Amino acid sequence: MGEFKVHRVRFFNYVPSGIRCVAYNNQSNRLAVSRTDGTVEIYNLSANYFQEKFFPGHESRATEALCWAEGQRLFSAGLNGEILEYDLQALNIKYALDAFGGPIWSMTASPSGSQLLVGCEDGSVKLFELTPDKIQFARNFDRQKSRILSLSWHPAGTHIAAGSIDYVSVFDVKSGSIVRKMVLDRQHLGVTKSRCIVWGVAFLSDGTVISVDSVGKVQLWDSATGTLVKSHVIANADVQSIAVADQEDSFVVGTAEGTVFHFQLVPVTSSSSEKQWVRTKPFQHHTHDVRTVAHSPTALISGGTDTHLVIRPLMEKVEVKNYDAALRKITFPHRRLISCSKRRQLLLFQFAHHLELWRLGSTVATGKNGDTLPLSKNADHLLHLKTKGPENISCSCVSPCGSWIAYSTASRFFLYRVKYERDNISLQRVSKMPAFLRSALHILFSEDSTKLFVASNQGSLHIIHLLEGNFKHLHTFQPQSGTVEAMCLLAVSPDGNWLAASGTSAGVHVYDLNHLKLHCTVPAYNFPVTALAIAPNTNNLVIAHSDQQVFEFSIPDKQYTEWSRAVQKQGLHQLWLQRDTPITHISFHPKRPTHILLHDTYMFCLIDKSLPLPNDKTMLYNPLPPKNESDVFLRRTAHAFKISKIYKPLLFMDLLDERTLVAVERPLDDIIAQLPPPIKKKKFGT
Amino acid sequence: MVEERVRVVRCGGSLLNFRRAVFSADSKYIFCVSGDFIKVYSSTTEECVHVLHGHKNLVSGILLNPNNHLQLYSCSFDGTIKLWDYLDGILIKTFTVGPKLHALFIPPHAEDSVFLTILKEDPDVFQLVSVKLPKSSSQNVEARERTFVLDYVNRSPKCIDFGNEGDYIAAVRDFYLSVYFLKKKKTCNFTLPSTKNKKNARNRFTCVACHPKEDCIASGHMDGKIRLWRNFHDEKQYTYTCLHWHHDMVMDLAFTVSGSSLLSGGRECVLVEWRDGAEKNKEFLPRLGSTIEHISVSPAGDLFCTSHSDNKITVIQRNLDACAVIQGLVKDRSISTGLMVDPKTKALVLNGKPGHLQFYSLQGDKQLYNLDIIQQEYINDDGLIQIELKKAAFSHSGTWLATVEQRQENPSELEMQMKLWVYSKKTQGFSLNTKIAMPHDDHITALCFNNAENYERPMLVTASRDGHFKVWVLADDSDIYKKAIGWTCDFVGSYHKYQATNCCFSEDSSLLAVSFEEIVTVWDSETWELKCTFCQRAGKIRHLCFGRLTCSKFLLGTTENAILCCWNLLSCSLQWSAKLNVSVLEADPYSDHVAAVMQSAAGSDLFVFKPSEPRPLYVQRTISREEVQWGVFVPRDVPESFTSEAHQWLNRSQFYFLTQSQCLLTFSTKSPEEKLTPTSKQLLAEESLPTTPFSLILGKHRQQQDARSSETSENELVQLPLTENIPAINELLHTPAHVLPSASFLCSLFVNSLLLSKETKSAEEVPDEVDMEENKDSDDSDEENDVTEKAQETHNTDLRDDVIHQLSKYEEKELRKFRKVDYSWLAAL
């Protein structure tokens, strides 16, 4: 593998925000996740749970509800009283519409998908009709006394159930009037609480209404008579969310204690047709409140304050033991939040509302392999750059020379010139950025820091020439005719001749920067691209996909390289394909052209193309590199993939020079320490 | 009198918690296995009403007959299944299956087949088989045809259960649950992860129970979890949920009759009721004393009972109130006090619960009470060094009890206390009189009271490893506040700094023998002068005892080197010695016999001899395969009158001994059936009398009779016999209907019997009927449970001709055999 001096960086103080809602779309097998800071992320469950799209958040837009309607349209509603629709192609917000009912607590789409129902703070339930490019207010239902916290349609679309404080009401959709009102018990294990908040309701096709509430109960009601059928006390704290499977044979609830309970409809005896709901398995994958749950045909999905998105497959529904049969826990975004200036040894950290620039520490000491060297100079926090306005930063970059910093929010683009004078640092904003640069999805500087590449959400790529304190717009690559797909990954060749750009689904386009034209398009692949890089000298484009495949494409030859073909022919190692986080960064060794360095959250890998590929019989994770050249056995078993799992969770890793690596870790314990304390539970034996 | 061979018999104190207890259909009785017997207890009075004898080996399973709830099936290691009428204690049928039967299962609605667990191959492969019980009128039926059902099951019946009216069998073993569907003949297996890591290794199944109404199986695990399995018809679609409260292994599970609650228990000594199978909805019954081994539920649903590891059955009401405790001989720990007999109650006394002395009635085979000696909360935890009750001794009259307790954490730190307890007549129990901290500097090896009849000078001698023996006497301990007496040390003796190992008073308490390692010293108890020493140089002295009665001039001692010595105290010389490796040496306090148990490789042999002659009176080889730990002579209530030399030693006392595996055994000449006490039978007959028209007539008749007798007694002084005493009625009651002659024939007899007074008297004059009448008399006294009368009866029988007595006994036996409660024919009258 070779020896490296590693900067082990742990001062990236990043805390992902908590998950508020998840919405599962059965048609496209995608999952929309909204976080407490208003960010909305789209995960493609068929593509190994890759986070393929994201919409940056907004301070005032706290989402409370998220739903899919009419197949592929995604809506969200929040406490600012607005209903938003997202444009999944251009990755921006289509429109925002005020519902005029105060903060919106709940929203649900009708079974047909043509109507949208919102529950508001003032106790009103409002029905909206979907038109092809907008939504239109239709009417109000009977107004209730207190806020509507949860809503559910009957699968036939004739009735809805609405959960409020202390009661659940059933409305007739046609008349909009209340048909049934079911009052909940405030008692919990002998203690009467001041109120019982119905956090979630679900309406089943047989007329059963399931309610989950703040006293820790899951209750089943008969909506025809308004009577309680069965009550399950499952928690000492709130039960906050519920999701029912499409077949209505199982549902899942999440509690504030971090437990997710699975309920199943099980026949009472094998001979009788009578069935009953039984609490089956509890899952404790969360430490904090489970704010939201979803039920896909094969998995239970939950998310909460502890920022993890957990996908727990149902083993009985999984046909074969493959990638889908394993538990997934997604904590970190599948995009880069860190950029690095190699020349000045700077790291730029991107947070939701600010940027931090750090200079790495240095040492004069030397040591053996595995030693921790003492720092002669500590890492330096050079810059803290706060954004203007309520919007979150969507992307940022520092130039390789370290003298330029660029970042973008959903509506504005900022470029700064940084000047270093000994210990002092001065920042100068480059004003009058052109309007077309706003809402960039990816920003990249060329290797010599003279050019800035910006991928905007309209699918166009802008090239800007940077001068001392000024800039010049060189060219814009317009998207292929007809498509408006946003480009979200860019890579430029070190010699500055080639630019590769990839969208969310179509193939990778390679542009010739000298002639400012499209050079070629790498054939489209089924799975989205997770990382791109162009090798120096050879100009080979290395592409990593979300199914863990790695391709090498020669740009000058416009075809896959021999090595790439060999990899495809033999296939990658089974364990390699089973890793559960995508490769987020690829880099190259400047002196060794056969080496490719790549990493995901849990490992760092150096691929040596000169060595044979591992087959399924060899060990993928070789525990130790060969210590001396004479070690015949180890040399014989050596293969192309050299994997190190020392650093995890690894957010960023890059080569500063031939012998120096920088690794940015973010230990989970540090994140948990910064979260609010969870509900205290008595643990036996303490 | 014909003297039968002396046999070694189990005399009670067997494990009551070997298998789940079973309730009768009306919850009045609890059945539990007890060694070779089945005991029938009343669930309200805790009294043993019946013992069902018949099996020749350990009973391994009992169940009510699902087709007749007045009958009970039992299976045993002797390879038979027996069907009992438990109300009368009659064996109805015996089915011989053949191999050792480990467990018995009878699903409801099974017509005539039962399921049994048998050993397939050693050491631990068991299979479940079904056996068809043939319908036959004969008493002994062969049922050797077995159908294989399930292989590789666990031997414990807790690990197999039948669900949904016998639709499927759930069996657990190690890490898997298999469900066998009887109709479909299909097995579904569910395996839990069992990898090496510590968390999963505790996944092992311990017990299983099936829901009575729904398709739901509850399984208990080593780590304290309970899993509720559902949807197990499909190996893929199955699902389970976890209930977790126990921190240690779940010992047993049971569903209530309606299935609304699940009961579980374990080492925590807490019975947990899970309502609706919900984790949050549970009730507890804590402080049950010791580990819950089994839980059973009455078919009526009003009672539960738990069997505990300290040989106890607790009966619990539906609202989780413990309402009765059936306590057997506690066998939880090692016996360090040995066996003793409380002179007042004649109860066997030994270690019981930790820190307690238990008083165990051999006659009633039940615990009388527990005396808390250490009086400290017992904390059940591994590795904790407890205070242990080491020695105890009763004074001759039973007024005083001395106990020694100690706790030793390391060799240099010894905590020891001697306590002296006085029997108080008012409270009918022992109360603490004197507490002596550190009576010796080292372990006390022996303690004994003097045998003196004079109560004013009781004396206690303790011998210790510190080289001293101390004499403790009762002294005045009064102060200005109260008058009191207490124990103080009177004399300290030693002999050349040797360790004192044994001490023993002679019968008249004039001499005290104390052994110091190899040397026996004899002291005058008045002056504490050393009288003489004996030294045989044959190893350390292990036991020491004086002869009794005619042999009181002899002192017996055994040594480590397997020598039994007998010294003559008059000549101060060795009378005789024998090469015997004696492990137990006990002198009968009521005769001059001494019993010695010899330890050899093949087992233990018993020798009974008189110290006066070096010749065994009685030898019984291999009384037990194991080492005999302790023995004691227990005086008989009623002396026997054996004449032959070999049996004479059993006349006044009975020898009880305890083996290594804590089996309490004794010697008996009686056949087991004769051991039945008549009191228990009467009790049952009374209780089992149902309210039929006939009984109402009888009851009315009896009342009238009573009233009349009280009226007439003054002027006429005619004593009318009670209805039960009339032989005709007795015969009617105790003879099965099908063997009775026709009703018209009986009617006149019956009416005649009710009309008696003068007839009986005249009948008495008929010489032919004298015998019968007298027999009847003896029957009466039998039933009336009066000790004095019984003594009289035995007296009578002794005087009477043996042949007649034998005949009457035989008749009685016959009658008993045919007795059956069936009054239905009366309705037709």
Coordinates of N, CA, C and O in Angstrom, one line a residue, chain B residues 204-279:
Chain B
R204 N -30.4 -19.9 24.3 CA -30.8 -21.3 24.4 C -32.3 -21.3 25.0 O -32.6 -20.6 25.9
F205 N -33.1 -22.2 24.5 CA -34.4 -22.4 25.0 C -34.4 -23.2 26.3 O -33.6 -24.1 26.5
T206 N -35.3 -22.8 27.2 CA -35.4 -23.6 28.4 C -36.8 -24.2 28.6 O -36.9 -25.2 29.3
C207 N -37.8 -23.6 28.1 CA -39.2 -24.2 28.3 C -40.1 -23.6 27.2 O -39.8 -22.7 26.5
V208 N -41.2 -24.3 27.1 CA -42.2 -23.9 26.1 C -43.6 -24.1 26.6 O -43.8 -24.9 27.5
A209 N -44.5 -23.2 26.2 CA -45.9 -23.4 26.5 C -46.8 -23.0 25.4 O -46.4 -22.0 24.6
C210 N -47.9 -23.6 25.1 CA -48.8 -23.3 24.0 C -50.0 -22.6 24.5 O -50.5 -23.0 25.6
H211 N -50.4 -21.6 23.8 CA -51.7 -20.9 24.1 C -52.8 -21.8 24.0 O -52.9 -22.6 23.0
P212 N -53.8 -21.8 24.9 CA -54.9 -22.8 24.8 C -55.9 -22.5 23.7 O -56.6 -23.4 23.3
K213 N -56.0 -21.2 23.3 CA -57.0 -20.9 22.3 C -56.5 -20.5 21.0 O -57.0 -20.8 20.0
E214 N -55.4 -19.8 21.0 CA -54.8 -19.2 19.8 C -53.6 -20.0 19.4 O -53.0 -20.8 20.1
D215 N -53.2 -19.8 18.1 CA -51.9 -20.4 17.6 C -50.8 -19.5 18.1 O -50.3 -18.6 17.3
C216 N -50.3 -19.7 19.2 CA -49.3 -18.9 19.8 C -48.4 -19.8 20.7 O -49.0 -20.5 21.5
I217 N -47.2 -19.7 20.6 CA -46.3 -20.5 21.4 C -45.4 -19.6 22.2 O -44.8 -18.7 21.6
A218 N -45.3 -19.8 23.5 CA -44.4 -19.0 24.3 C -43.2 -19.9 24.6 O -43.3 -21.0 25.0
S219 N -42.0 -19.3 24.5 CA -40.8 -20.0 24.8 C -40.0 -19.2 25.8 O -39.9 -18.0 25.6
G220 N -39.3 -19.9 26.7 CA -38.5 -19.2 27.7 C -37.0 -19.5 27.3 O -36.7 -20.5 26.7
H221 N -36.2 -18.5 27.7 CA -34.8 -18.6 27.3 C -33.8 -18.4 28.4 O -34.2 -17.9 29.5
M222 N -32.6 -18.8 28.2 CA -31.5 -18.7 29.2 C -31.3 -17.2 29.6 O -31.0 -17.0 30.8
D223 N -31.4 -16.3 28.7 CA -31.1 -14.9 29.0 C -32.3 -14.2 29.7 O -32.3 -13.0 29.9
G224 N -33.4 -15.0 30.0 CA -34.5 -14.3 30.7 C -35.6 -13.8 29.8 O -36.5 -13.3 30.2
K225 N -35.4 -14.0 28.4 CA -36.4 -13.5 27.5 C -37.5 -14.5 27.3 O -37.2 -15.7 27.4
I226 N -38.7 -14.0 27.1 CA -39.8 -14.9 26.7 C -40.1 -14.5 25.2 O -40.3 -13.3 25.0
R227 N -40.2 -15.5 24.4 CA -40.6 -15.1 23.0 C -42.0 -15.7 22.7 O -42.3 -16.9 23.1
L228 N -42.8 -14.9 22.1 CA -44.2 -15.4 21.7 C -44.2 -15.6 20.2 O -44.0 -14.6 19.5
W229 N -44.3 -16.8 19.8 CA -44.2 -17.1 18.4 C -45.6 -17.2 17.8 O -46.5 -17.8 18.4
R230 N -45.8 -16.6 16.6 CA -47.0 -16.8 15.9 C -46.7 -17.0 14.5 O -45.6 -16.9 14.0
N231 N -47.8 -17.4 13.8 CA -47.7 -17.6 12.3 C -46.7 -18.7 12.0 O -46.0 -18.6 11.0
F232 N -46.5 -19.7 12.9 CA -45.5 -20.7 12.7 C -45.9 -21.8 11.8 O -45.2 -22.8 11.7
H233 N -46.9 -21.6 11.0 CA -47.3 -22.6 10.0 C -46.4 -22.5 8.8 O -46.4 -23.4 8.0
D234 N -45.7 -21.4 8.8 CA -44.8 -21.2 7.6 C -43.4 -20.9 8.1 O -43.3 -20.1 9.0
E235 N -42.5 -21.6 7.6 CA -41.1 -21.4 8.1 C -40.5 -20.0 7.7 O -39.5 -19.6 8.3
K236 N -41.2 -19.3 6.8 CA -40.7 -18.0 6.4 C -41.5 -16.9 7.0 O -40.9 -15.9 7.4
Q237 N -42.8 -17.1 7.1 CA -43.7 -16.0 7.5 C -43.8 -15.9 9.0 O -44.5 -15.0 9.5
Y238 N -43.1 -16.7 9.7 CA -43.3 -16.7 11.2 C -42.9 -15.4 11.8 O -42.1 -14.7 11.2
T239 N -43.4 -15.2 12.9 CA -43.0 -13.9 13.6 C -43.0 -14.2 15.1 O -43.7 -15.0 15.6
Y240 N -42.2 -13.4 15.8 CA -42.3 -13.5 17.3 C -42.1 -12.2 17.9 O -41.6 -11.3 17.3
T241 N -42.5 -12.1 19.1 CA -42.3 -10.9 19.9 C -41.6 -11.3 21.2 O -41.7 -12.4 21.7
C242 N -40.9 -10.3 21.8 CA -40.1 -10.6 23.0 C -40.8 -10.0 24.2 O -41.2 -8.9 24.2
L243 N -40.8 -10.7 25.3 CA -41.1 -10.1 26.6 C -39.9 -10.3 27.5 O -39.3 -11.4 27.6
H244 N -39.4 -9.2 28.1 CA -38.2 -9.4 28.8 C -38.3 -8.7 30.2 O -38.5 -7.5 30.3
W245 N -38.3 -9.5 31.2 CA -38.3 -9.0 32.6 C -37.2 -9.7 33.4 O -36.4 -9.2 34.1
H246 N -37.2 -11.1 33.2 CA -36.3 -11.9 34.0 C -34.9 -11.6 33.7 O -34.6 -11.4 32.5
H247 N -34.0 -11.5 34.7 CA -32.6 -11.3 34.3 C -31.9 -12.5 34.3 O -30.7 -12.6 33.8
D248 N -32.5 -13.6 34.7 CA -31.8 -14.9 34.6 C -32.8 -15.8 33.9 O -33.9 -15.5 33.7
M249 N -32.3 -17.0 33.7 CA -33.1 -18.0 33.0 C -34.6 -18.1 33.4 O -34.9 -18.1 34.5
V250 N -35.4 -18.3 32.4 CA -36.8 -18.5 32.6 C -37.0 -20.0 32.9 O -36.7 -20.8 32.1
M251 N -37.5 -20.3 34.1 CA -37.5 -21.7 34.4 C -38.8 -22.4 33.9 O -38.8 -23.5 33.5
D252 N -39.9 -21.7 34.0 CA -41.1 -22.3 33.5 C -42.1 -21.3 33.0 O -42.1 -20.1 33.5
L253 N -43.0 -21.7 32.2 CA -44.0 -20.8 31.6 C -45.4 -21.6 31.7 O -45.4 -22.8 31.5
A254 N -46.4 -20.8 31.8 CA -47.7 -21.5 31.8 C -48.7 -20.4 31.4 O -48.7 -19.3 31.8
F255 N -49.7 -20.8 30.5 CA -50.8 -19.9 30.1 C -51.9 -20.2 31.1 O -52.1 -21.3 31.6
T256 N -52.7 -19.2 31.4 CA -53.9 -19.4 32.2 C -54.9 -20.1 31.2 O -54.7 -20.2 30.0
V257 N -56.0 -20.6 31.9 CA -56.9 -21.5 31.1 C -57.5 -20.7 29.9 O -57.7 -21.3 28.8
S258 N -57.9 -19.5 30.2 CA -58.5 -18.7 29.1 C -57.4 -18.2 28.1 O -57.8 -17.8 27.0
G259 N -56.2 -18.3 28.5 CA -55.1 -17.8 27.6 C -54.9 -16.3 27.7 O -54.1 -15.8 26.9
S260 N -55.6 -15.6 28.6 CA -55.4 -14.2 28.6 C -54.1 -13.8 29.3 O -53.7 -12.7 29.0
S261 N -53.6 -14.6 30.1 CA -52.3 -14.3 30.8 C -51.3 -15.4 30.6 O -51.6 -16.5 30.4
L262 N -50.1 -14.9 30.7 CA -49.0 -15.9 30.7 C -48.2 -15.7 32.0 O -48.0 -14.6 32.5
L263 N -47.9 -16.9 32.6 CA -47.2 -16.9 33.9 C -45.8 -17.3 33.6 O -45.5 -18.3 32.9
S264 N -44.8 -16.7 34.3 CA -43.4 -17.1 34.1 C -42.7 -16.9 35.5 O -43.1 -16.1 36.3
G265 N -41.7 -17.8 35.6 CA -41.0 -17.7 36.9 C -39.6 -18.1 36.7 O -39.3 -18.8 35.7
G266 N -38.7 -17.8 37.6 CA -37.3 -18.2 37.5 C -36.6 -18.0 38.8 O -37.2 -18.0 39.8
R267 N -35.3 -17.7 38.7 CA -34.4 -17.7 39.9 C -34.7 -16.4 40.7 O -34.3 -16.3 41.8
E268 N -35.4 -15.5 40.2 CA -35.7 -14.3 40.9 C -36.7 -14.5 42.0 O -37.0 -13.6 42.9
C269 N -37.3 -15.7 42.0 CA -38.3 -16.1 43.0 C -39.6 -15.2 42.9 O -40.2 -14.9 43.9
V270 N -39.8 -14.7 41.7 CA -41.0 -13.8 41.5 C -41.8 -14.5 40.4 O -41.3 -14.9 39.4
L271 N -43.1 -14.6 40.7 CA -44.0 -15.1 39.7 C -44.5 -13.9 38.9 O -45.0 -12.9 39.5
V272 N -44.4 -13.9 37.6 CA -44.8 -12.7 36.8 C -46.0 -13.1 36.0 O -46.0 -14.2 35.3
E273 N -47.0 -12.3 36.0 CA -48.1 -12.5 35.1 C -48.1 -11.5 34.0 O -48.2 -10.3 34.3
W274 N -48.1 -12.0 32.8 CA -48.1 -11.1 31.6 C -49.5 -11.1 31.1 O -50.0 -12.1 30.7
R275 N -50.2 -10.0 31.2 CA -51.5 -9.9 30.7 C -51.6 -9.5 29.3 O -50.9 -8.6 28.8
D276 N -52.4 -10.2 28.5 CA -52.6 -10.0 27.1 C -51.3 -10.1 26.3 O -51.1 -9.5 25.2
G277 N -50.3 -10.8 26.9 CA -49.0 -10.9 26.2 C -48.4 -9.5 25.9 O -47.6 -9.4 25.0
A278 N -48.7 -8.6 26.8 CA -48.1 -7.2 26.6 C -47.0 -7.0 27.5 O -47.1 -7.4 28.7
E279 N -46.0 -6.3 27.1 CA -44.8 -6.1 27.9 C -45.1 -5.1 29.0 O -44.5 -5.2 30.1

